[in-house]
Amino acid sequence: MTAVHTLDARGLLCPLPVIRIQDRVKDLTDGAILEITATDPGVMQDIPAWCRVHGHRVLDCEERADDILVRIEVVRE
């Protein structure tokens, strides 16, 4: 069963959501899912770009009524 972890980045502006993600991912194992909730629209570009650089996978990027939900899969080489 895949572990699902959450990160609340609501109210944080760039670059803080990505910094929080980077800190959180350090503690996660290969295949773990991190669900990030944010309000800064910049995360729609920033998180996928960060994942490309660091080798993680973006599973979903969804704008909702009051926030944005991004799900990433941690990939360890």
Tab-separated table of N, CA and C in Angstrom:
chain	number	residue	atom	x	y	z
A	1	MET	N	0.845	-1.185	0.000
A	1	MET	CA	0.000	0.000	0.000
A	1	MET	C	0.887	1.243	0.000
A	2	THR	N	0.581	2.186	-0.861
A	2	THR	CA	1.361	3.405	-0.984
A	2	THR	C	1.002	4.378	0.125
A	3	ALA	N	2.028	4.907	0.779
A	3	ALA	CA	1.808	5.884	1.837
A	3	ALA	C	1.447	7.228	1.222
A	4	VAL	N	0.405	7.872	1.762
A	4	VAL	CA	-0.009	9.192	1.297
A	4	VAL	C	0.235	10.183	2.430
A	5	HIS	N	0.966	11.246	2.110
A	5	HIS	CA	1.308	12.282	3.081
A	5	HIS	C	0.734	13.599	2.587
A	6	THR	N	0.509	14.531	3.503
A	6	THR	CA	-0.075	15.810	3.121
A	6	THR	C	0.833	16.963	3.526
A	7	LEU	N	0.702	18.043	2.791
A	7	LEU	CA	1.425	19.278	3.100
A	7	LEU	C	0.478	20.439	2.833
A	8	ASP	N	0.232	21.242	3.857
A	8	ASP	CA	-0.643	22.405	3.721
A	8	ASP	C	0.226	23.630	3.449
A	9	ALA	N	0.174	24.130	2.222
A	9	ALA	CA	0.947	25.312	1.840
A	9	ALA	C	0.017	26.486	1.531
A	10	ARG	N	-1.209	26.422	2.038
A	10	ARG	CA	-2.159	27.515	1.810
A	10	ARG	C	-1.645	28.787	2.478
A	11	GLY	N	-1.764	29.892	1.752
A	11	GLY	CA	-1.323	31.180	2.280
A	11	GLY	C	0.153	31.480	2.036
A	12	LEU	N	0.906	30.502	1.560
A	12	LEU	CA	2.333	30.708	1.288
A	12	LEU	C	2.526	31.136	-0.162
A	13	LEU	N	3.434	32.075	-0.369
A	13	LEU	CA	3.746	32.549	-1.714
A	13	LEU	C	5.108	32.028	-2.137
A	14	CYS	N	5.322	31.987	-3.446
A	14	CYS	CA	6.572	31.530	-4.036
A	14	CYS	C	7.749	32.273	-3.395
A	15	PRO	N	8.790	31.585	-3.018
A	15	PRO	CA	9.123	30.184	-3.261
A	15	PRO	C	8.800	29.260	-2.093
A	16	LEU	N	8.075	29.750	-1.083
A	16	LEU	CA	7.869	28.960	0.134
A	16	LEU	C	7.198	27.607	-0.080
A	17	PRO	N	6.170	27.471	-0.931
A	17	PRO	CA	5.607	26.129	-1.114
A	17	PRO	C	6.645	25.108	-1.589
A	18	VAL	N	7.492	25.501	-2.533
A	18	VAL	CA	8.502	24.575	-3.054
A	18	VAL	C	9.548	24.259	-1.985
A	19	ILE	N	9.917	25.246	-1.185
A	19	ILE	CA	10.878	25.002	-0.098
A	19	ILE	C	10.293	24.007	0.896
A	20	ARG	N	9.020	24.164	1.238
A	20	ARG	CA	8.366	23.228	2.171
A	20	ARG	C	8.296	21.822	1.574
A	21	ILE	N	8.016	21.739	0.286
A	21	ILE	CA	7.966	20.433	-0.388
A	21	ILE	C	9.334	19.775	-0.334
A	22	GLN	N	10.363	20.534	-0.648
A	22	GLN	CA	11.723	19.988	-0.641
A	22	GLN	C	12.081	19.440	0.736
A	23	ASP	N	11.744	20.179	1.788
A	23	ASP	CA	12.016	19.716	3.152
A	23	ASP	C	11.219	18.460	3.480
A	24	ARG	N	9.970	18.409	3.067
A	24	ARG	CA	9.087	17.273	3.384
A	24	ARG	C	9.507	16.011	2.644
A	25	VAL	N	9.887	16.146	1.383
A	25	VAL	CA	10.244	14.992	0.554
A	25	VAL	C	11.487	14.278	1.091
A	26	LYS	N	12.363	15.006	1.773
A	26	LYS	CA	13.580	14.398	2.335
A	26	LYS	C	13.258	13.210	3.233
A	27	ASP	N	12.126	13.256	3.916
A	27	ASP	CA	11.744	12.218	4.875
A	27	ASP	C	10.891	11.109	4.272
A	28	LEU	N	10.574	11.189	2.983
A	28	LEU	CA	9.664	10.223	2.369
A	28	LEU	C	10.423	9.173	1.565
A	29	THR	N	9.834	7.993	1.480
A	29	THR	CA	10.460	6.886	0.762
A	29	THR	C	9.990	6.836	-0.691
A	30	ASP	N	10.691	6.055	-1.484
A	30	ASP	CA	10.354	5.865	-2.889
A	30	ASP	C	8.911	5.386	-3.032
A	31	GLY	N	8.169	6.026	-3.907
A	31	GLY	CA	6.785	5.636	-4.151
A	31	GLY	C	5.771	6.335	-3.270
A	32	ALA	N	6.225	7.055	-2.254
A	32	ALA	CA	5.300	7.783	-1.387
A	32	ALA	C	4.603	8.872	-2.196
A	33	ILE	N	3.370	9.162	-1.818
A	33	ILE	CA	2.584	10.213	-2.464
A	33	ILE	C	2.511	11.398	-1.509
A	34	LEU	N	2.780	12.583	-2.033
A	34	LEU	CA	2.648	13.810	-1.253
A	34	LEU	C	1.550	14.652	-1.888
A	35	GLU	N	0.521	14.959	-1.095
A	35	GLU	CA	-0.584	15.803	-1.545
A	35	GLU	C	-0.373	17.197	-0.980
A	36	ILE	N	-0.196	18.165	-1.862
A	36	ILE	CA	0.060	19.540	-1.464
A	36	ILE	C	-1.183	20.366	-1.737
A	37	THR	N	-1.648	21.085	-0.720
A	37	THR	CA	-2.758	22.014	-0.877
A	37	THR	C	-2.173	23.416	-0.790
A	38	ALA	N	-2.445	24.244	-1.788
A	38	ALA	CA	-1.873	25.588	-1.843
A	38	ALA	C	-2.901	26.577	-2.378
A	39	THR	N	-2.608	27.866	-2.191
A	39	THR	CA	-3.474	28.915	-2.728
A	39	THR	C	-2.753	29.795	-3.745
A	40	ASP	N	-1.444	29.728	-3.811
A	40	ASP	CA	-0.667	30.520	-4.770
A	40	ASP	C	-0.757	29.871	-6.148
A	41	PRO	N	-1.339	30.549	-7.139
A	41	PRO	CA	-1.470	29.948	-8.469
A	41	PRO	C	-0.128	29.583	-9.106
A	42	GLY	N	0.951	30.178	-8.641
A	42	GLY	CA	2.272	29.869	-9.174
A	42	GLY	C	2.690	28.429	-8.980
A	43	VAL	N	2.070	27.728	-8.018
A	43	VAL	CA	2.453	26.325	-7.787
A	43	VAL	C	2.108	25.446	-8.985
A	44	MET	N	1.176	25.903	-9.820
A	44	MET	CA	0.794	25.122	-11.005
A	44	MET	C	1.976	24.964	-11.969
A	45	GLN	N	2.900	25.910	-11.949
A	45	GLN	CA	4.110	25.816	-12.766
A	45	GLN	C	5.327	25.431	-11.927
A	46	ASP	N	5.401	25.976	-10.709
A	46	ASP	CA	6.593	25.787	-9.875
A	46	ASP	C	6.799	24.337	-9.452
A	47	ILE	N	5.741	23.662	-9.015
A	47	ILE	CA	5.893	22.286	-8.533
A	47	ILE	C	6.263	21.335	-9.673
A	48	PRO	N	5.590	21.376	-10.826
A	48	PRO	CA	6.033	20.512	-11.926
A	48	PRO	C	7.483	20.778	-12.346
A	49	ALA	N	7.893	22.051	-12.356
A	49	ALA	CA	9.282	22.374	-12.715
A	49	ALA	C	10.242	21.786	-11.687
A	50	TRP	N	9.922	21.911	-10.408
A	50	TRP	CA	10.765	21.356	-9.344
A	50	TRP	C	10.839	19.833	-9.476
A	51	CYS	N	9.714	19.198	-9.764
A	51	CYS	CA	9.698	17.738	-9.926
A	51	CYS	C	10.569	17.297	-11.097
A	52	ARG	N	10.518	18.017	-12.206
A	52	ARG	CA	11.365	17.670	-13.362
A	52	ARG	C	12.843	17.732	-12.993
A	53	VAL	N	13.239	18.761	-12.269
A	53	VAL	CA	14.642	18.936	-11.880
A	53	VAL	C	15.084	17.838	-10.919
A	54	HIS	N	14.198	17.431	-9.998
A	54	HIS	CA	14.568	16.487	-8.941
A	54	HIS	C	14.136	15.046	-9.208
A	55	GLY	N	13.473	14.801	-10.339
A	55	GLY	CA	13.150	13.436	-10.732
A	55	GLY	C	11.895	12.840	-10.126
A	56	HIS	N	11.060	13.665	-9.505
A	56	HIS	CA	9.798	13.175	-8.950
A	56	HIS	C	8.706	13.297	-10.009
A	57	ARG	N	7.558	12.653	-9.772
A	57	ARG	CA	6.467	12.620	-10.746
A	57	ARG	C	5.259	13.413	-10.256
A	58	VAL	N	4.721	14.258	-11.119
A	58	VAL	CA	3.463	14.944	-10.815
A	58	VAL	C	2.330	14.018	-11.242
A	59	LEU	N	1.456	13.684	-10.308
A	59	LEU	CA	0.325	12.801	-10.604
A	59	LEU	C	-0.918	13.596	-10.991
A	60	ASP	N	-1.191	14.676	-10.273
A	60	ASP	CA	-2.362	15.524	-10.516
A	60	ASP	C	-2.020	16.964	-10.169
A	61	CYS	N	-2.665	17.877	-10.862
A	61	CYS	CA	-2.550	19.299	-10.561
A	61	CYS	C	-3.937	19.875	-10.823
A	62	GLU	N	-4.676	20.157	-9.756
A	62	GLU	CA	-6.096	20.486	-9.897
A	62	GLU	C	-6.441	21.802	-9.203
A	63	GLU	N	-7.003	22.736	-9.970
A	63	GLU	CA	-7.525	23.965	-9.388
A	63	GLU	C	-8.918	23.676	-8.858
A	64	ARG	N	-9.120	23.986	-7.581
A	64	ARG	CA	-10.435	23.793	-6.974
A	64	ARG	C	-11.014	25.163	-6.637
A	65	ALA	N	-12.189	25.190	-6.037
A	65	ALA	CA	-12.869	26.458	-5.761
A	65	ALA	C	-12.023	27.402	-4.901
A	66	ASP	N	-11.433	26.887	-3.823
A	66	ASP	CA	-10.720	27.747	-2.878
A	66	ASP	C	-9.223	27.502	-2.811
A	67	ASP	N	-8.737	26.478	-3.504
A	67	ASP	CA	-7.315	26.164	-3.418
A	67	ASP	C	-6.873	25.327	-4.615
A	68	ILE	N	-5.649	24.873	-4.550
A	68	ILE	CA	-5.057	24.044	-5.603
A	68	ILE	C	-4.529	22.785	-4.944
A	69	LEU	N	-4.802	21.638	-5.544
A	69	LEU	CA	-4.300	20.364	-5.039
A	69	LEU	C	-3.309	19.806	-6.053
A	70	VAL	N	-2.097	19.529	-5.579
A	70	VAL	CA	-1.075	18.917	-6.419
A	70	VAL	C	-0.634	17.634	-5.732
A	71	ARG	N	-0.635	16.540	-6.478
A	71	ARG	CA	-0.186	15.252	-5.945
A	71	ARG	C	1.087	14.860	-6.677
A	72	ILE	N	2.132	14.537	-5.897
A	72	ILE	CA	3.383	14.091	-6.508
A	72	ILE	C	3.780	12.736	-5.937
A	73	GLU	N	4.502	11.977	-6.740
A	73	GLU	CA	5.054	10.700	-6.301
A	73	GLU	C	6.555	10.883	-6.123
A	74	VAL	N	7.053	10.466	-4.967
A	74	VAL	CA	8.481	10.556	-4.677
A	74	VAL	C	9.199	9.440	-5.429
A	75	VAL	N	10.247	9.809	-6.149
A	75	VAL	CA	11.040	8.839	-6.902
A	75	VAL	C	12.469	8.907	-6.389
A	76	ARG	N	12.949	7.785	-5.887
A	76	ARG	CA	14.343	7.667	-5.436
A	76	ARG	C	15.084	6.809	-6.438
A	77	GLU	N	16.239	7.239	-6.843
A	77	GLU	CA	17.019	6.461	-7.818
A	77	GLU	C	17.889	5.448	-7.122
